């Protein structure tokens, strides 16, 4: 900038570090209080006309510019500015801040016009360079050599060291860094990121001397972050970098974004091919669900992924058919894309996922190698993450009615597990959507559903509740509701009267009537269990008792 003709007669005080500051814009200021008028990176022009009221105003103005991240200060030397020049030099030298002054009057309008034109032209050049860089990234992607060439190009273009930290798998860096040292850097960077996040610094940057020391960029695909791309300002050897001019921070950030997008494309292509390969194995999984594989065959199959899976437990998550996806081929293609995210989500909880589509229903087989009972909270957490991921998606595969099977310890009996998931779906269609639709949460509804299927449910309800139901219909009574509340509250008359908003005398009258209709033994344990089951059966058929 100082080589521009408009600064031919200017005198400059600037250290080597000060000369590295980037000028993002030029701004004329004559007010003594900077406040929030600057964004950072501005070259400020002033005549100092507002400093005449006090000798310290120029020094205060300079300190404010430094604090706001200005690029430098230009001023005309008049009587009121000459007096403060010596003290201002000391402040500027201490802060590595550029100070530029003119001994004669200059036209600031010429300076702003010249520099703004230069800045705009420089920005256009940067856009052109970024376009060429994007083209180079795409060409490297077509070669199919993975992410390492992309990292080398980014490092060569920016003159910075680059590291890629995937959530799953080993990290890589350019220039090469031993795995132990790379892991140490990862830990240091994570700690630094947490510290910066607490200070609410955007883009996880560390700012030092107006330049970026470290910047990270999440690498995302399908709204899922699978890696972090980290760039560090460290001086590279001549062999590593042939950059004649240090690029601007803005260019570095843009280059980092384009590299992250290219890595995401490479990751998506790899994952998509993996899912397509799994799709070809789909018939094996369907045969597994139909009970056509022996225990030995199943153990050999799952052990290729992880030997611990041979002794794992299985749970099936069944998603009800969606009328929007009656085309099985279309549903399979969508599932291939969603499985990329689903597989990572379940893997974070140490689950292994197999999936297929059967009768337009999505089936997820979740294998858990950890010992113990079914990890319901972990499973449900994974399902919630999948549903949250779909909130802004056009197609929703995991957000409909769900049935989760019982815990299956014998992998050859997965067919039984699938039936329990189907039953969980069927029961919800009668009683409504459950908060956590696990088969183990159905309790008495499993008995009720079995009675309905056998055709004995209506007779059972009539046998134990028929007189109360008819009385309430004929007399407009509340006996069925009273009985339900009375049994729920463990036959506490005081609590029942309070819950029903009636006096105890009214409750006594209703209980006498119930006893007359159902018999004196209705409260005995064996009959009481049957009556409570009949109440749940009645609600199963007719809805909640109001």
Coordinates of C-alpha atoms in Angstrom, one line a residue:
X1 CA 0.0 0.0 0.0
X2 CA 2.9 2.4 0.9
X3 CA 4.2 2.0 -2.7
X4 CA 1.1 3.8 -4.0
X5 CA 1.8 7.3 -5.5
X6 CA -0.5 9.0 -3.0
X7 CA 2.1 8.1 -0.2
X8 CA 5.1 9.3 -2.1
X9 CA 5.7 12.3 0.3
X10 CA 4.6 10.4 3.4
X11 CA 6.8 9.6 6.4
X12 CA 6.3 6.2 7.9
X13 CA 7.0 4.7 11.3
X14 CA 6.4 0.9 11.1
X15 CA 8.2 -2.2 12.3
X16 CA 8.3 -5.4 10.1
X17 CA 5.4 -6.8 12.0
X18 CA 3.4 -3.6 11.6
X19 CA 4.0 -3.7 7.8
X20 CA 2.3 -7.1 7.7
X21 CA -1.1 -5.7 8.7
X22 CA -3.8 -6.0 6.1
X23 CA -5.8 -3.0 5.1
X24 CA -9.4 -4.0 4.5
X25 CA -10.8 -0.4 4.0
X26 CA -9.9 3.3 4.3
X27 CA -11.9 5.5 6.6
X28 CA -11.7 9.3 7.5
X29 CA -12.4 10.0 11.2
X30 CA -12.3 13.4 13.0
X31 CA -14.3 12.4 16.1
X32 CA -12.1 11.9 19.3
X33 CA -14.2 8.9 20.5
X34 CA -13.9 5.8 18.3
X35 CA -16.6 3.7 20.1
X36 CA -18.1 1.1 17.8
X37 CA -17.4 3.0 14.6
X38 CA -14.7 0.6 13.4
X39 CA -14.9 -3.1 12.5
X40 CA -11.1 -3.7 12.4
X41 CA -8.6 -3.6 9.5
X42 CA -9.3 0.1 8.6
X43 CA -6.6 2.5 7.6
X44 CA -7.8 5.7 9.4
X45 CA -7.1 9.2 8.0
X46 CA -7.4 12.2 10.2
X47 CA -6.3 15.9 10.4
X48 CA -6.5 15.8 14.2
X49 CA -8.7 18.9 14.2
X50 CA -10.6 17.5 17.1
X51 CA -7.5 17.3 19.3
X52 CA -7.2 21.0 20.0
X53 CA -9.1 20.9 23.3
X54 CA -6.5 18.8 25.1
X55 CA -3.0 17.5 24.7
X56 CA -3.9 14.0 25.5
X57 CA -6.7 13.6 23.0
X58 CA -4.4 12.4 20.2
X59 CA -2.9 9.8 22.4
X60 CA -6.3 8.6 23.6
X61 CA -7.5 8.4 19.9
X62 CA -4.4 6.3 19.0
X63 CA -5.0 3.9 21.9
X64 CA -8.6 3.4 20.8
X65 CA -7.6 2.6 17.2
X66 CA -5.1 0.0 18.4
X67 CA -7.8 -1.5 20.7
X68 CA -10.3 -1.7 17.9
X69 CA -7.9 -3.5 15.5
X70 CA -7.3 -0.6 13.0
X71 CA -4.7 -1.3 10.4
X72 CA -2.9 2.0 10.8
X73 CA -3.2 5.8 11.2
X74 CA -2.5 8.6 8.7
X75 CA -2.5 12.2 9.8
X76 CA -1.5 15.7 8.7
X77 CA 1.1 17.4 10.8
X78 CA -0.4 20.7 12.1
X79 CA 0.4 22.7 15.2
X80 CA -2.0 20.6 17.3
X81 CA -0.7 17.3 16.0
X82 CA 3.1 18.0 16.1
X83 CA 3.0 18.5 19.8
X84 CA 1.7 14.9 20.4
X85 CA 3.8 13.2 17.6
X86 CA 6.7 12.1 19.9
X87 CA 4.4 10.4 22.5
X88 CA 2.4 8.8 19.7
X89 CA 5.5 7.3 18.2
X90 CA 6.3 5.6 21.5
X91 CA 2.8 4.1 21.7
X92 CA 2.9 3.0 18.1
X93 CA 6.3 1.3 18.4
X94 CA 5.3 -0.5 21.6
X95 CA 2.1 -1.9 19.8
X96 CA 3.8 -2.6 16.4
X97 CA 1.2 -0.2 15.0
X98 CA 1.9 1.7 11.7
X99 CA 2.0 5.5 12.0
X100 CA 2.0 7.6 8.8
X101 CA 2.2 11.3 8.6
X102 CA 2.3 14.1 6.0
X103 CA 4.3 17.3 6.5
X104 CA 2.1 19.2 4.0
X105 CA -1.6 19.3 3.2
X106 CA -2.9 16.3 1.3
X107 CA -6.2 15.5 -0.4
X108 CA -7.7 12.6 1.6
X109 CA -10.3 12.2 -1.1
X110 CA -7.5 11.1 -3.5
X111 CA -6.1 8.6 -1.0
X112 CA -9.5 7.0 -0.3
X113 CA -10.3 6.8 -4.0
X114 CA -7.0 5.3 -5.0
X115 CA -6.9 2.7 -2.2
X116 CA -10.6 1.7 -2.5
X117 CA -10.0 1.0 -6.2
X118 CA -6.9 -1.0 -5.4
X119 CA -8.8 -3.0 -2.7
X120 CA -11.7 -3.8 -4.9
X121 CA -9.3 -4.9 -7.7
X122 CA -7.4 -7.0 -5.2
X123 CA -10.7 -8.6 -4.0
X124 CA -11.6 -9.5 -7.6
X125 CA -8.2 -11.1 -8.0
X126 CA -8.8 -13.1 -4.8
X127 CA -12.1 -14.3 -6.1
X128 CA -10.5 -15.4 -9.4
X129 CA -7.7 -17.3 -7.5
X130 CA -10.3 -19.0 -5.3
X131 CA -12.2 -20.1 -8.4
X132 CA -9.0 -21.6 -9.8
X133 CA -8.4 -23.3 -6.4
X134 CA -11.9 -24.8 -6.4
X135 CA -11.3 -26.1 -9.9
X136 CA -8.0 -27.7 -8.8
X137 CA -9.8 -29.3 -5.8
X138 CA -12.4 -30.8 -8.1
X139 CA -9.7 -32.1 -10.5
X140 CA -8.0 -33.8 -7.5
X141 CA -11.3 -35.4 -6.5
X142 CA -11.7 -36.9 -9.9
X143 CA -8.3 -38.6 -9.5
X144 CA -9.8 -40.6 -6.6
X145 CA -6.6 -40.4 -4.5
X146 CA -8.3 -39.5 -1.3
X147 CA -7.9 -36.3 0.9
X148 CA -4.1 -36.2 1.1
X149 CA -3.6 -34.3 -2.2
X150 CA -6.3 -31.9 -1.1
X151 CA -4.4 -31.1 2.1
X152 CA -1.2 -30.7 0.2
X153 CA -2.8 -28.2 -2.2
X154 CA -4.3 -26.2 0.7
X155 CA -1.0 -26.1 2.5
X156 CA 0.9 -25.1 -0.7
X157 CA -1.7 -22.4 -1.5
X158 CA -1.9 -20.8 2.0
X159 CA 1.7 -21.4 3.2
X160 CA 0.3 -22.9 6.4
X161 CA 0.5 -26.3 8.1
X162 CA -2.8 -28.2 7.8
X163 CA -4.3 -31.1 9.8
X164 CA -7.5 -33.1 9.3
X165 CA -9.0 -34.6 12.5
X166 CA -11.8 -37.1 11.7
X167 CA -14.2 -38.2 14.4
X168 CA -13.5 -41.7 13.3
X169 CA -10.1 -42.8 12.1
X170 CA -6.6 -41.5 12.1
X171 CA -5.6 -37.8 11.7
X172 CA -3.4 -36.7 8.9
X173 CA -1.3 -33.6 8.3
X174 CA 0.8 -31.6 5.8
X175 CA 3.7 -31.3 6.3
X176 CA 4.0 -34.9 7.7
X177 CA 3.7 -35.1 11.4
X178 CA 4.3 -38.3 13.5
X179 CA 1.0 -39.8 14.8
X180 CA 2.0 -39.2 18.5
X181 CA 2.8 -35.5 17.9
X182 CA -0.3 -35.1 15.8
X183 CA -2.4 -36.6 18.6
X184 CA -0.8 -34.1 21.1
X185 CA -1.6 -31.3 18.8
X186 CA -5.2 -32.6 18.6
X187 CA -5.5 -32.5 22.4
X188 CA -4.0 -29.0 22.6
X189 CA -6.3 -27.8 19.9
X190 CA -9.4 -29.2 21.6
X191 CA -8.4 -27.4 24.8
X192 CA -7.8 -24.2 22.9
X193 CA -11.2 -24.6 21.1
X194 CA -13.1 -25.0 24.4
X195 CA -11.3 -21.9 25.8
X196 CA -12.1 -19.8 22.7
X197 CA -15.7 -21.1 22.6
X198 CA -16.1 -19.8 26.2
X199 CA -14.9 -16.4 25.0
X200 CA -17.4 -16.5 22.1
X201 CA -14.8 -15.9 19.3
X202 CA -16.3 -16.7 15.9
X203 CA -15.0 -19.5 13.7
X204 CA -12.9 -20.8 16.6
X205 CA -10.1 -18.5 15.7
X206 CA -7.2 -17.4 17.9
X207 CA -6.3 -13.8 17.2
X208 CA -2.8 -12.6 17.7
X209 CA -1.2 -9.5 16.3
X210 CA -4.2 -9.0 13.9
X211 CA -3.5 -12.4 12.2
X212 CA -5.0 -15.8 12.6
X213 CA -2.7 -18.2 14.4
X214 CA -5.2 -21.2 14.3
X215 CA -8.4 -21.6 12.5
X216 CA -10.7 -24.6 12.3
X217 CA -13.4 -25.5 9.9
X218 CA -16.0 -28.3 10.5
X219 CA -16.2 -30.7 7.6
X220 CA -19.9 -31.5 7.1
X221 CA -22.1 -33.6 4.9
X222 CA -25.9 -34.2 5.3
X223 CA -25.8 -31.8 8.2
X224 CA -23.5 -34.1 10.1
X225 CA -20.0 -33.0 11.1
X226 CA -17.5 -35.9 10.6
X227 CA -14.2 -34.1 10.8
X228 CA -12.4 -30.8 11.7
X229 CA -10.0 -29.2 9.3
X230 CA -7.4 -27.2 11.2
X231 CA -4.9 -24.7 9.7
X232 CA -2.0 -23.4 11.7
X233 CA 0.2 -20.3 10.9
X234 CA 3.6 -21.9 11.1
X235 CA 6.5 -21.0 8.8
X236 CA 7.0 -23.7 6.2
X237 CA 10.3 -24.5 4.5
X238 CA 11.0 -23.4 1.0
X239 CA 10.4 -26.9 -0.1
X240 CA 7.0 -26.9 1.4
X241 CA 5.8 -23.5 0.2
X242 CA 6.6 -21.3 -2.8
X243 CA 4.3 -18.5 -2.0
X244 CA 5.8 -15.1 -2.9
X245 CA 3.3 -13.0 -0.9
X246 CA 1.6 -14.0 2.3
X247 CA -2.1 -14.4 1.5
X248 CA -4.7 -12.5 3.5
X249 CA -6.7 -14.0 6.3
X250 CA -9.8 -13.6 4.2
X251 CA -8.3 -15.7 1.4
X252 CA -7.1 -18.3 3.9
X253 CA -10.6 -18.7 5.4
X254 CA -12.2 -19.0 1.9
X255 CA -9.6 -21.5 0.8
X256 CA -10.2 -23.5 4.0
X257 CA -14.0 -23.5 3.3
X258 CA -13.4 -24.8 -0.3
X259 CA -11.1 -27.5 0.9
X260 CA -13.6 -28.6 3.6
X261 CA -16.3 -28.8 0.9
X262 CA -14.0 -30.9 -1.3
X263 CA -13.2 -33.3 1.6
X264 CA -16.9 -33.6 2.3
X265 CA -17.5 -34.6 -1.3
X266 CA -14.8 -37.3 -1.1
X267 CA -16.3 -38.6 2.2
X268 CA -19.8 -38.7 0.8
X269 CA -18.6 -40.6 -2.3
X270 CA -16.8 -43.1 -0.2
X271 CA -19.7 -43.6 2.2
X272 CA -22.2 -43.8 -0.6
X273 CA -20.2 -46.6 -2.2
X274 CA -19.9 -48.4 1.1
X275 CA -23.7 -48.2 1.6
X276 CA -24.3 -49.5 -2.0
X277 CA -22.1 -52.4 -1.2
X278 CA -24.1 -53.1 1.9
X279 CA -27.3 -52.8 -0.2
X280 CA -26.1 -55.7 -2.4
X281 CA -25.8 -57.8 0.8
X282 CA -29.4 -56.9 1.7
X283 CA -30.8 -60.3 0.8
X284 CA -28.5 -61.9 3.4
X285 CA -30.0 -59.6 6.1
X286 CA -33.6 -60.3 4.9
X287 CA -32.9 -64.1 5.1
X288 CA -31.5 -63.5 8.6
X289 CA -34.8 -61.7 9.6
X290 CA -36.7 -64.7 8.2
X291 CA -34.7 -67.2 10.3
X292 CA -32.9 -68.8 7.3
X293 CA -29.4 -68.6 8.8
X294 CA -27.9 -70.9 11.4
X295 CA -26.2 -69.5 14.5
X296 CA -22.7 -70.4 13.1
X297 CA -23.4 -68.6 9.8
X298 CA -24.6 -65.5 11.7
X299 CA -21.6 -65.4 14.0
X300 CA -19.2 -65.8 11.0
X301 CA -21.0 -63.0 9.2
X302 CA -21.0 -60.4 12.0
X303 CA -17.5 -61.3 13.2
X304 CA -16.1 -59.9 10.0
X305 CA -17.1 -56.4 11.3
X306 CA -16.1 -57.0 15.0
X307 CA -15.4 -60.3 16.7
X308 CA -17.3 -59.2 19.8
X309 CA -20.5 -59.0 17.8
X310 CA -20.7 -62.9 17.8
X311 CA -21.8 -62.7 21.4
X312 CA -23.8 -59.5 21.1
X313 CA -27.4 -58.7 21.8
X314 CA -29.8 -57.5 19.0
X315 CA -32.6 -55.0 19.0
X316 CA -34.8 -54.2 16.0
X317 CA -36.1 -50.7 15.4
X318 CA -39.1 -50.9 13.0
X319 CA -40.3 -47.7 11.3
X320 CA -43.9 -47.9 10.0
X321 CA -44.5 -47.7 6.3
X322 CA -44.9 -44.1 4.9
X323 CA -47.5 -43.6 2.1
X324 CA -45.1 -41.1 0.5
X325 CA -42.5 -43.9 -0.1
X326 CA -44.4 -46.8 -1.8
X327 CA -41.6 -47.1 -4.3
X328 CA -39.2 -49.5 -2.6
X329 CA -36.3 -48.6 -4.9
X330 CA -36.7 -44.9 -4.1
X331 CA -36.9 -45.7 -0.4
X332 CA -33.7 -47.8 -0.6
X333 CA -31.8 -44.9 -2.2
X334 CA -32.9 -42.5 0.5
X335 CA -32.0 -45.0 3.2
X336 CA -28.5 -45.4 1.7
X337 CA -28.0 -41.6 2.2
X338 CA -29.5 -41.6 5.7
X339 CA -27.5 -44.6 6.8
X340 CA -24.3 -42.7 6.4
X341 CA -25.4 -40.5 9.3
X342 CA -27.2 -43.2 11.2
X343 CA -24.2 -45.5 11.2
X344 CA -22.0 -42.8 12.8
X345 CA -24.7 -41.9 15.3
X346 CA -25.1 -45.5 16.6
X347 CA -21.3 -46.1 16.5
X348 CA -20.8 -43.3 19.0
X349 CA -22.8 -45.4 21.5
X350 CA -20.8 -48.6 20.6
X351 CA -23.7 -50.0 18.5
X352 CA -23.3 -51.7 15.1
X353 CA -26.0 -51.1 12.5
X354 CA -27.5 -53.3 9.8
X355 CA -30.5 -52.0 7.8
X356 CA -33.0 -53.1 5.2
X357 CA -36.4 -52.3 3.8
X358 CA -39.1 -55.0 4.0
X359 CA -42.8 -54.4 2.9
X360 CA -42.0 -50.6 2.6
X361 CA -41.0 -50.6 6.3
X362 CA -37.5 -49.6 7.3
X363 CA -35.8 -52.1 9.7
X364 CA -32.7 -51.2 11.7
X365 CA -30.9 -54.1 13.3
X366 CA -28.8 -52.8 16.2
X367 CA -26.1 -55.1 17.6
X368 CA -24.8 -54.3 21.1
X369 CA -21.5 -56.0 22.1
X370 CA -21.5 -54.5 25.6
X371 CA -22.6 -56.9 28.4
X372 CA -25.8 -56.3 30.4
X373 CA -29.4 -55.6 29.6
X374 CA -30.8 -53.5 26.8
X375 CA -29.4 -50.0 26.9
X376 CA -32.7 -48.3 26.3
X377 CA -31.6 -44.8 27.1
X378 CA -28.6 -45.0 24.7
X379 CA -30.8 -46.4 21.9
X380 CA -33.4 -43.8 22.4
X381 CA -30.8 -41.0 22.4
X382 CA -29.6 -42.3 19.0
X383 CA -33.1 -42.3 17.6
X384 CA -33.7 -38.7 18.9
X385 CA -30.5 -37.6 17.1
X386 CA -31.7 -39.1 13.8
X387 CA -35.0 -37.3 14.2
X388 CA -33.4 -34.0 15.0
X389 CA -31.2 -34.4 11.9
X390 CA -34.3 -34.8 9.8
X391 CA -36.1 -31.7 11.1
X392 CA -34.9 -29.6 8.1
X393 CA -34.8 -32.4 5.6
X394 CA -37.3 -32.8 2.7
X395 CA -37.6 -36.5 3.2
X396 CA -38.2 -37.9 6.7
X397 CA -37.5 -41.6 7.2
X398 CA -37.0 -41.9 10.9
X399 CA -39.7 -39.5 12.2
X400 CA -42.9 -41.6 11.9
X401 CA -44.4 -44.3 14.1
X402 CA -41.7 -46.5 15.7
X403 CA -41.6 -50.0 17.3
X404 CA -38.6 -51.2 19.2
X405 CA -38.3 -54.9 19.9
X406 CA -37.3 -56.8 23.0
X407 CA -33.6 -57.6 23.7
X408 CA -32.6 -60.7 21.6
X409 CA -29.6 -62.7 23.0
X410 CA -29.9 -65.5 20.4
X411 CA -29.1 -63.9 17.0
X412 CA -30.6 -66.9 15.2
X413 CA -34.0 -65.9 16.6
X414 CA -34.1 -62.4 15.2
X415 CA -37.4 -63.2 13.5
X416 CA -39.0 -63.3 17.0
X417 CA -37.5 -59.9 17.8
X418 CA -39.0 -58.5 14.5
X419 CA -42.4 -59.8 15.5
X420 CA -42.2 -58.0 18.9
X421 CA -41.3 -54.8 17.1
X422 CA -44.3 -55.3 14.8
X423 CA -46.6 -55.9 17.8
X424 CA -45.3 -52.6 19.4
X425 CA -46.4 -50.8 16.2
X426 CA -49.8 -52.5 16.1
X427 CA -50.5 -51.7 19.8
X428 CA -49.6 -48.0 19.3
X429 CA -52.2 -47.8 16.5
X430 CA -54.8 -48.7 19.1
X431 CA -53.6 -46.8 22.2
X432 CA -51.7 -43.9 20.6
X433 CA -48.0 -43.0 20.2
X434 CA -45.9 -44.1 23.2
X435 CA -43.3 -41.7 24.6
X436 CA -40.6 -44.4 24.3
X437 CA -42.1 -47.3 22.2
X438 CA -40.1 -50.2 23.5
X439 CA -41.7 -53.6 23.6
X440 CA -40.7 -54.0 27.2
X441 CA -42.7 -50.8 28.0
X442 CA -46.0 -52.3 26.8
X443 CA -46.6 -54.3 30.0
X444 CA -50.3 -55.3 30.2
X445 CA -51.0 -54.2 26.7
X446 CA -49.2 -57.3 25.4
X447 CA -51.8 -59.4 27.1
X448 CA -54.6 -57.3 25.9
X449 CA -53.4 -57.3 22.3
X450 CA -53.1 -61.1 22.5
X451 CA -56.7 -61.3 23.8
X452 CA -57.9 -59.1 21.0
X453 CA -56.2 -61.2 18.4
X454 CA -57.8 -64.4 19.8
X455 CA -61.3 -62.7 19.8
X456 CA -61.7 -63.0 23.6
X457 CA -61.2 -59.3 24.5
X458 CA -64.9 -58.1 24.4
X459 CA -66.1 -61.1 26.4
X460 CA -63.4 -60.4 29.0
X461 CA -64.4 -56.7 29.4
X462 CA -68.1 -57.7 29.6
X463 CA -67.4 -60.3 32.3
X464 CA -65.6 -58.0 34.7
X465 CA -67.0 -54.5 33.8
X466 CA -70.3 -55.1 32.0
X467 CA -72.7 -54.1 34.9
X468 CA -70.7 -50.8 35.5
X469 CA -70.6 -49.9 31.8
X470 CA -74.4 -50.4 31.4
X471 CA -75.2 -48.5 34.6
X472 CA -73.1 -45.5 33.5
X473 CA -74.8 -45.5 30.1
X474 CA -78.4 -45.9 31.5
X475 CA -78.0 -43.6 34.5
X476 CA -75.3 -41.2 33.3
X477 CA -73.1 -42.3 36.2
X478 CA -69.4 -42.1 36.9
X479 CA -68.8 -45.6 38.4
X480 CA -66.2 -46.8 35.9
X481 CA -64.2 -43.6 36.2
X482 CA -64.5 -43.8 40.0
X483 CA -63.4 -47.5 40.1
X484 CA -60.3 -46.7 37.9
X485 CA -59.2 -43.8 40.1
X486 CA -59.9 -45.9 43.3
X487 CA -57.6 -48.7 42.1
X488 CA -54.9 -46.4 40.7
X489 CA -54.7 -44.8 44.2
X490 CA -54.3 -48.1 45.9
X491 CA -57.9 -47.9 47.4
X492 CA -57.2 -44.7 49.3
X493 CA -60.7 -43.2 49.8
X494 CA -59.4 -39.8 50.8
X495 CA -57.0 -39.4 47.9
X496 CA -59.7 -40.8 45.5
X497 CA -62.3 -38.2 46.6
X498 CA -59.8 -35.4 46.2
X499 CA -58.8 -36.6 42.7
X500 CA -62.4 -36.8 41.6
X501 CA -63.3 -33.5 43.2
X502 CA -66.2 -35.0 45.3
X503 CA -66.9 -35.3 49.0
X504 CA -66.2 -38.6 50.7
X505 CA -69.9 -39.3 51.3
X506 CA -70.5 -39.3 47.5
X507 CA -67.5 -41.6 47.1
X508 CA -68.9 -44.0 49.7
X509 CA -72.2 -44.1 47.9
X510 CA -70.5 -44.9 44.5
X511 CA -68.3 -47.6 46.1
X512 CA -71.4 -49.3 47.6
X513 CA -73.0 -49.3 44.2
X514 CA -69.8 -50.7 42.6
X515 CA -69.8 -53.5 45.2
X516 CA -73.4 -54.3 44.6
X517 CA -72.8 -54.6 40.8
X518 CA -69.4 -56.4 40.8
X519 CA -69.7 -58.4 44.0
X520 CA -68.2 -58.1 47.5
X521 CA -65.0 -59.8 46.4
X522 CA -64.1 -57.2 43.7
X523 CA -61.3 -55.9 45.9
X524 CA -59.7 -59.3 46.6
X525 CA -56.2 -59.5 44.9
X526 CA -56.9 -62.2 42.3
X527 CA -60.1 -60.5 41.1
X528 CA -58.8 -57.0 41.4
X529 CA -55.9 -57.8 39.0
X530 CA -58.5 -59.0 36.4
X531 CA -60.7 -55.9 36.9
X532 CA -57.7 -53.6 36.5
X533 CA -56.7 -55.5 33.3
X534 CA -60.3 -55.2 32.1
X535 CA -60.2 -51.4 32.7
X536 CA -57.0 -51.1 30.5
X537 CA -58.7 -53.3 27.9
X538 CA -61.7 -51.1 27.9
X539 CA -59.5 -48.0 27.3
X540 CA -57.6 -50.0 24.6
X541 CA -60.8 -50.4 22.7
X542 CA -62.8 -47.2 23.5
X543 CA -60.1 -44.7 24.5
X544 CA -59.3 -43.1 27.9
X545 CA -62.1 -43.1 30.5
X546 CA -63.3 -39.5 30.9

